[in-house]
Amino acid sequence: MRQRIILDVDTGVDDSLALLYLLASPDAEIMGIASTAGNVPAAQVAINNLAWLELARAPEIEVALGAAEPLEIPLRTTEDTHGPHGVGYAELPAPTRRISQRSAARMWVDLARRHPGELLGLCTGPLTNLALALREEPELPRLLRRLVIMGGAFDHPGNTTPTNEWNIHVDPEAAKVVFDAFSAAPPDRRPLICALDITETIEMRPAHLIRLAERAGSHPIETVSPIDPPTARSAASNPIIRYLTDAVRFYFDFHHGYDLGYLAHMHDPFAAAVALDPALARTRPATVDVELTGTLTRGATIADRAGMWGRPPNADIVVGTDPVRFFDRMIARIGDHARTVYPGEPIGEPVGRRR
Ligand code: RIB
Ligand code: CA
């Protein structure tokens, strides 16, 4: 059965892979995409979403523009991590599709009200627009079937400050609104949280890109490396593989630059895979809250697993998975989809740019 999803992203290199994963998944139907400011400004996120949908020859899917700023603090973006336009080195063809007339928050509320109890919410960016939607419709936690969030760090260092994970750091007030709102959710509807604790074990490497290209029947098979100049561009015959390679290579360079290895943490496609199939993850309930007043720790996510605060659990935190099983599934789905969408790219002289 296809799971109907509201996707809320700050596209982003790994958000791009999450979107491609869902488009490639026969058990997923994207009902709408909220473009949230984070990795890059909201307008650029929306353009990236439209561009990937067009490149992937996806059906018409609503892309709504989110708020320009977080709830209470100025927007911080991270082009150094995801590239000048948020999709690494990829220069995606400008989309002809247009964004929705309604806001991202309005789309959340309208879709949830129209499909009560049916929709899965998946957030892989800051929670600004979900928080705005909760202000419009406090019943959202009961209207959604389930919520999956990529965000936070619990027994694990942050990636933005020593304690903070990016999506929460960008808009801590929004995160607190969301976690508080779901405090009343019944156990089977507690948000599933994919935090850095688990997503930093999902390490994509050049070999995964090779497997993706092979699965897609793309040519030539390219091996990206840290000595590739920033001006290098994939010449893969399959356009999805070509632009995905250019996007991910920037993310490899970023992690390599911080001595994390020539790899990329696939936070968002992992959250998408868990959203479609929670059996991929082992979870533990906890009461999650967000620090808003700490001098050094503002924006940190805290998990009480022992009921010390006397408050019921409001989240299921992913504490275990099998990264190999995830990558096998992601490569199979995106690779097969790329081959289906672009079946007969000429073998030999690729249409792309030379490396
Ligand atoms: O901290 C990782 C998260 O922040 C990912 O969702 C990445 O895309 C950025 O949004
Ligand atoms: Ca993201």
Short mmCIF file of C-alpha atoms in Angstrom, two decimals, residues 6-341:
data_model
loop_
_atom_site.label_atom_id
_atom_site.label_comp_id
_atom_site.label_asym_id
_atom_site.label_seq_id
_atom_site.Cartn_x
_atom_site.Cartn_y
_atom_site.Cartn_z
CA ILE A 6 3.85 15.32 3.54
CA LEU A 7 7.55 16.01 2.99
CA ASP A 8 9.17 19.04 4.65
CA VAL A 9 12.74 19.66 3.49
CA ASP A 10 15.54 22.24 3.38
CA THR A 11 16.98 20.84 0.12
CA GLY A 12 20.10 20.28 0.66
CA VAL A 13 22.20 17.50 -0.77
CA ASP A 14 20.89 14.76 1.50
CA ASP A 15 17.34 16.16 1.27
CA SER A 16 17.73 15.70 -2.50
CA LEU A 17 18.48 12.03 -1.97
CA ALA A 18 15.52 11.70 0.39
CA LEU A 19 13.26 13.18 -2.30
CA LEU A 20 14.67 10.86 -4.98
CA TYR A 21 14.28 7.91 -2.62
CA LEU A 22 10.59 8.67 -2.07
CA LEU A 23 10.00 9.24 -5.79
CA ALA A 24 11.66 5.88 -6.42
CA SER A 25 9.61 4.07 -3.76
CA PRO A 26 6.50 2.25 -4.95
CA ASP A 27 5.20 2.32 -1.37
CA ALA A 28 5.30 6.14 -1.19
CA GLU A 29 3.03 8.87 -2.52
CA ILE A 30 4.20 12.42 -1.89
CA MET A 31 1.12 14.57 -1.30
CA GLY A 32 3.03 17.83 -1.00
CA ILE A 33 6.51 19.23 -0.37
CA ALA A 34 7.11 22.06 2.10
CA SER A 35 10.20 24.13 1.29
CA THR A 36 11.78 25.18 4.58
CA ALA A 37 14.62 27.66 5.01
CA GLY A 38 17.71 25.98 6.40
CA ASN A 39 20.62 24.74 4.33
CA VAL A 40 19.73 27.53 1.88
CA PRO A 41 16.92 30.14 1.83
CA ALA A 42 13.37 28.87 1.39
CA ALA A 43 13.03 30.20 -2.17
CA GLN A 44 16.15 28.29 -3.25
CA VAL A 45 14.86 25.17 -1.47
CA ALA A 46 11.64 25.45 -3.50
CA ILE A 47 13.57 25.84 -6.77
CA ASN A 48 15.69 22.80 -5.89
CA ASN A 49 12.58 20.74 -5.14
CA LEU A 50 10.93 21.73 -8.44
CA ALA A 51 14.16 21.08 -10.34
CA TRP A 52 14.60 17.57 -8.92
CA LEU A 53 10.93 16.74 -9.60
CA GLU A 54 11.33 17.86 -13.21
CA LEU A 55 14.64 16.05 -13.68
CA ALA A 56 13.14 12.89 -12.25
CA ARG A 57 10.13 13.27 -14.56
CA ALA A 58 7.95 12.98 -11.45
CA PRO A 59 4.21 13.50 -11.54
CA GLU A 60 2.93 16.97 -10.67
CA ILE A 61 3.54 17.30 -6.92
CA GLU A 62 2.76 20.47 -5.00
CA VAL A 63 5.80 22.41 -3.80
CA ALA A 64 4.92 25.10 -1.25
CA LEU A 65 7.11 27.93 -0.08
CA GLY A 66 7.88 28.12 3.63
CA ALA A 67 8.54 31.08 5.90
CA ALA A 68 11.60 33.15 5.04
CA GLU A 69 12.84 33.19 8.65
CA PRO A 70 12.69 30.97 11.75
CA LEU A 71 10.03 31.75 14.36
CA GLU A 72 12.09 34.15 16.47
CA ILE A 73 15.72 34.35 15.33
CA PRO A 74 17.40 35.39 12.06
CA LEU A 75 17.91 32.69 9.46
CA ARG A 76 21.29 31.01 9.29
CA THR A 77 22.10 29.04 6.14
CA THR A 78 25.01 26.73 5.33
CA GLU A 79 26.09 27.00 1.72
CA ASP A 80 29.58 25.89 2.77
CA THR A 81 28.07 22.48 3.57
CA HIS A 82 25.59 22.00 0.75
CA GLY A 83 26.92 24.27 -1.99
CA PRO A 84 26.04 27.77 -3.22
CA HIS A 85 22.55 26.69 -4.27
CA GLY A 86 22.13 23.81 -1.83
CA VAL A 87 22.74 21.00 -4.31
CA GLY A 88 26.51 20.77 -4.14
CA TYR A 89 28.26 21.16 -7.48
CA ALA A 90 25.10 20.20 -9.37
CA GLU A 91 23.84 22.81 -11.81
CA LEU A 92 20.27 21.57 -12.09
CA PRO A 93 18.28 22.63 -15.16
CA ALA A 94 16.01 25.52 -14.16
CA PRO A 95 12.53 24.15 -13.50
CA THR A 96 9.52 25.16 -15.57
CA ARG A 97 7.17 23.90 -12.86
CA ARG A 98 5.83 26.57 -10.49
CA ILE A 99 5.44 26.73 -6.74
CA SER A 100 2.07 26.46 -5.06
CA GLN A 101 -0.07 29.47 -4.31
CA ARG A 102 -0.48 28.43 -0.69
CA SER A 103 2.19 28.57 2.01
CA ALA A 104 3.93 25.51 3.39
CA ALA A 105 2.13 25.86 6.73
CA ARG A 106 -1.22 26.17 4.97
CA MET A 107 -0.44 23.09 2.89
CA TRP A 108 0.38 21.08 6.06
CA VAL A 109 -2.95 22.07 7.64
CA ASP A 110 -5.11 21.63 4.52
CA LEU A 111 -3.68 18.21 3.64
CA ALA A 112 -3.93 16.90 7.23
CA ARG A 113 -7.54 18.05 7.54
CA ARG A 114 -8.47 16.54 4.17
CA HIS A 115 -6.91 13.16 5.01
CA PRO A 116 -7.49 12.76 8.77
CA GLY A 117 -5.41 9.97 10.32
CA GLU A 118 -3.86 9.01 6.97
CA LEU A 119 -0.79 11.11 6.32
CA LEU A 120 2.79 10.54 7.34
CA GLY A 121 4.76 13.71 8.01
CA LEU A 122 8.49 13.59 7.25
CA CYS A 123 10.66 16.54 8.28
CA THR A 124 14.30 16.63 7.18
CA GLY A 125 14.91 20.34 7.78
CA PRO A 126 14.21 22.90 10.49
CA LEU A 127 10.71 22.61 12.00
CA THR A 128 9.64 26.19 11.31
CA ASN A 129 6.74 25.44 8.97
CA LEU A 130 5.43 22.50 10.97
CA ALA A 131 5.41 24.78 14.04
CA LEU A 132 3.51 27.44 12.10
CA ALA A 133 1.05 24.76 10.98
CA LEU A 134 0.58 23.63 14.60
CA ARG A 135 -0.28 27.21 15.56
CA GLU A 136 -2.99 27.18 12.85
CA GLU A 137 -4.19 23.69 13.67
CA PRO A 138 -3.38 22.41 17.21
CA GLU A 139 -5.09 19.12 16.30
CA LEU A 140 -2.33 18.30 13.80
CA PRO A 141 -0.75 15.60 16.05
CA ARG A 142 -4.06 13.74 15.98
CA LEU A 143 -4.75 14.45 12.31
CA LEU A 144 -1.40 13.00 11.20
CA ARG A 145 -0.95 9.21 11.20
CA ARG A 146 2.71 9.58 12.22
CA LEU A 147 5.56 12.09 12.19
CA VAL A 148 9.21 11.30 11.40
CA ILE A 149 11.89 13.89 12.12
CA MET A 150 15.53 14.00 11.12
CA GLY A 151 16.97 16.15 13.86
CA GLY A 152 18.63 16.41 17.22
CA ALA A 153 21.57 14.77 18.94
CA PHE A 154 21.21 12.96 22.23
CA ASP A 155 24.16 10.87 23.44
CA HIS A 156 26.23 12.28 20.59
CA PRO A 157 28.05 15.52 19.76
CA GLY A 158 26.32 18.13 17.67
CA ASN A 159 27.33 18.98 14.10
CA THR A 160 26.66 22.71 14.40
CA THR A 161 27.77 23.44 17.99
CA PRO A 162 29.19 20.94 20.48
CA THR A 163 25.61 20.10 21.52
CA ASN A 164 23.41 21.10 18.58
CA GLU A 165 22.27 19.40 15.42
CA TRP A 166 21.64 21.72 12.43
CA ASN A 167 17.87 21.36 11.91
CA ILE A 168 17.12 22.09 15.56
CA HIS A 169 19.82 24.77 15.82
CA VAL A 170 18.34 26.83 12.97
CA ASP A 171 14.98 27.14 14.75
CA PRO A 172 14.99 25.87 18.36
CA GLU A 173 11.69 27.60 19.18
CA ALA A 174 9.98 25.70 16.37
CA ALA A 175 11.43 22.41 17.58
CA LYS A 176 10.10 23.04 21.09
CA VAL A 177 6.64 23.83 19.70
CA VAL A 178 6.69 20.52 17.83
CA PHE A 179 7.95 18.31 20.65
CA ASP A 180 5.55 19.93 23.12
CA ALA A 181 2.61 19.51 20.74
CA PHE A 182 3.28 15.79 20.35
CA SER A 183 3.50 15.26 24.11
CA ALA A 184 -0.11 14.19 24.10
CA ALA A 185 0.30 11.76 21.19
CA PRO A 186 -0.60 8.13 21.94
CA PRO A 187 2.35 5.66 21.97
CA ASP A 188 1.76 4.46 18.40
CA ARG A 189 1.83 8.04 17.13
CA ARG A 190 4.89 9.30 18.96
CA PRO A 191 7.25 11.04 16.49
CA LEU A 192 10.09 8.86 15.24
CA ILE A 193 13.35 10.76 15.71
CA CYS A 194 16.38 10.07 13.50
CA ALA A 195 19.08 12.01 15.33
CA LEU A 196 22.80 12.33 14.64
CA ASP A 197 23.40 9.41 17.01
CA ILE A 198 22.16 7.12 14.23
CA THR A 199 22.43 9.19 11.04
CA GLU A 200 26.16 9.70 11.45
CA THR A 201 26.52 5.94 11.12
CA ILE A 202 24.99 6.19 7.60
CA GLU A 203 28.21 6.94 5.73
CA MET A 204 27.92 7.22 1.95
CA ARG A 205 31.19 6.67 0.10
CA PRO A 206 32.33 6.79 -3.57
CA ALA A 207 31.72 3.05 -3.89
CA HIS A 208 28.02 3.66 -3.26
CA LEU A 209 27.92 6.13 -6.16
CA ILE A 210 29.56 3.49 -8.39
CA ARG A 211 26.91 0.95 -7.40
CA LEU A 212 24.17 3.51 -8.09
CA ALA A 213 25.52 4.23 -11.59
CA GLU A 214 25.85 0.53 -12.34
CA ARG A 215 22.30 -0.16 -11.14
CA ALA A 216 21.03 2.68 -13.34
CA GLY A 217 22.90 1.39 -16.38
CA SER A 218 24.65 4.74 -16.59
CA HIS A 219 27.95 5.27 -18.45
CA PRO A 220 30.77 5.94 -17.83
CA ILE A 221 31.08 4.55 -14.30
CA GLU A 222 32.94 7.31 -12.49
CA THR A 223 35.04 7.20 -9.36
CA VAL A 224 34.95 10.54 -7.57
CA SER A 225 37.93 11.44 -5.41
CA PRO A 226 39.19 14.21 -3.16
CA ILE A 227 41.67 15.28 -5.85
CA ASP A 228 38.86 16.11 -8.30
CA PRO A 229 38.84 19.89 -8.84
CA PRO A 230 35.70 21.82 -7.84
CA THR A 231 35.14 22.46 -11.55
CA ALA A 232 34.86 18.73 -12.33
CA ARG A 233 31.39 17.61 -13.41
CA SER A 234 29.98 14.16 -13.93
CA ALA A 235 29.60 12.92 -17.50
CA ALA A 236 27.20 10.15 -16.54
CA SER A 237 24.78 9.32 -19.33
CA ASN A 238 21.88 9.05 -16.91
CA PRO A 239 20.87 12.59 -15.87
CA ILE A 240 19.69 11.57 -12.40
CA ILE A 241 23.03 9.85 -11.74
CA ARG A 242 24.92 12.78 -13.28
CA TYR A 243 23.39 15.53 -11.11
CA LEU A 244 23.25 13.31 -8.01
CA THR A 245 27.00 12.62 -8.42
CA ASP A 246 27.76 16.35 -8.70
CA ALA A 247 25.62 17.04 -5.63
CA VAL A 248 27.06 14.34 -3.40
CA ARG A 249 30.69 15.04 -4.40
CA PHE A 250 30.42 18.50 -2.80
CA TYR A 251 29.17 16.81 0.41
CA PHE A 252 32.13 14.39 0.26
CA ASP A 253 34.49 17.36 -0.07
CA PHE A 254 32.82 19.06 2.92
CA HIS A 255 33.20 16.05 5.23
CA HIS A 256 36.74 15.47 3.93
CA GLY A 257 37.58 19.08 4.74
CA TYR A 258 36.64 18.49 8.36
CA ASP A 259 38.73 15.29 8.57
CA LEU A 260 35.61 13.13 8.78
CA GLY A 261 36.72 11.07 5.78
CA TYR A 262 35.84 11.24 2.09
CA LEU A 263 32.24 10.38 2.82
CA ALA A 264 28.84 11.96 3.44
CA HIS A 265 26.36 11.32 6.23
CA MET A 266 23.05 10.42 4.59
CA HIS A 267 20.82 11.84 7.34
CA ASP A 268 17.71 12.54 5.28
CA PRO A 269 17.34 9.54 2.97
CA PHE A 270 17.79 7.36 6.06
CA ALA A 271 14.89 9.19 7.74
CA ALA A 272 12.84 8.71 4.56
CA ALA A 273 13.60 4.99 4.52
CA VAL A 274 12.63 4.64 8.20
CA ALA A 275 9.45 6.63 7.59
CA LEU A 276 8.39 4.12 4.93
CA ASP A 277 9.63 1.09 6.86
CA PRO A 278 10.08 1.58 10.63
CA ALA A 279 11.31 -2.03 10.82
CA LEU A 280 14.64 -0.71 9.54
CA ALA A 281 15.20 0.85 12.97
CA ARG A 282 15.25 -0.07 16.60
CA THR A 283 13.79 2.67 18.82
CA ARG A 284 13.52 3.62 22.48
CA PRO A 285 10.84 5.92 23.93
CA ALA A 286 11.92 9.12 25.63
CA THR A 287 10.66 12.49 26.71
CA VAL A 288 12.40 14.98 24.45
CA ASP A 289 12.68 18.69 25.10
CA VAL A 290 14.71 21.54 23.65
CA GLU A 291 16.97 23.89 25.59
CA LEU A 292 16.07 27.49 24.76
CA THR A 293 17.91 29.50 27.42
CA GLY A 294 21.29 27.81 27.83
CA THR A 295 24.29 30.07 27.37
CA LEU A 296 26.32 27.38 25.64
CA THR A 297 23.55 24.84 25.04
CA ARG A 298 20.65 26.78 23.51
CA GLY A 299 19.24 24.59 20.74
CA ALA A 300 20.32 21.31 22.32
CA THR A 301 17.87 18.40 22.37
CA ILE A 302 17.59 16.55 25.67
CA ALA A 303 16.14 13.05 26.11
CA ASP A 304 14.76 11.84 29.43
CA ARG A 305 14.58 8.06 29.09
CA ALA A 306 13.93 7.33 32.77
CA GLY A 307 10.92 9.54 33.55
CA MET A 308 13.00 11.86 35.74
CA TRP A 309 10.95 14.85 34.61
CA GLY A 310 7.71 13.08 35.46
CA ARG A 311 6.46 13.62 31.91
CA PRO A 312 5.27 10.85 29.55
CA PRO A 313 7.40 9.98 26.52
CA ASN A 314 6.74 12.17 23.45
CA ALA A 315 9.16 10.53 21.02
CA ASP A 316 10.63 7.24 19.83
CA ILE A 317 14.34 7.77 19.24
CA VAL A 318 16.08 5.51 16.70
CA VAL A 319 18.90 3.74 18.55
CA GLY A 320 19.92 1.07 16.09
CA THR A 321 19.89 0.13 12.41
CA ASP A 322 21.81 -1.75 9.73
CA PRO A 323 23.48 0.81 7.40
CA VAL A 324 24.32 -1.87 4.82
CA ARG A 325 20.66 -2.85 4.55
CA PHE A 326 19.71 0.81 4.12
CA PHE A 327 22.27 1.43 1.37
CA ASP A 328 21.28 -1.74 -0.46
CA ARG A 329 17.68 -0.52 -0.46
CA MET A 330 18.52 3.07 -1.42
CA ILE A 331 20.79 2.01 -4.29
CA ALA A 332 18.26 -0.49 -5.60
CA ARG A 333 15.37 1.98 -5.50
CA ILE A 334 17.09 5.10 -6.85
CA GLY A 335 19.19 3.11 -9.34
CA ASP A 336 16.21 1.23 -10.75
CA HIS A 337 14.15 4.42 -10.86
CA ALA A 338 16.88 6.31 -12.71
CA ARG A 339 17.10 3.49 -15.27
CA THR A 340 13.30 3.45 -15.69
CA VAL A 341 13.02 7.22 -16.08
#
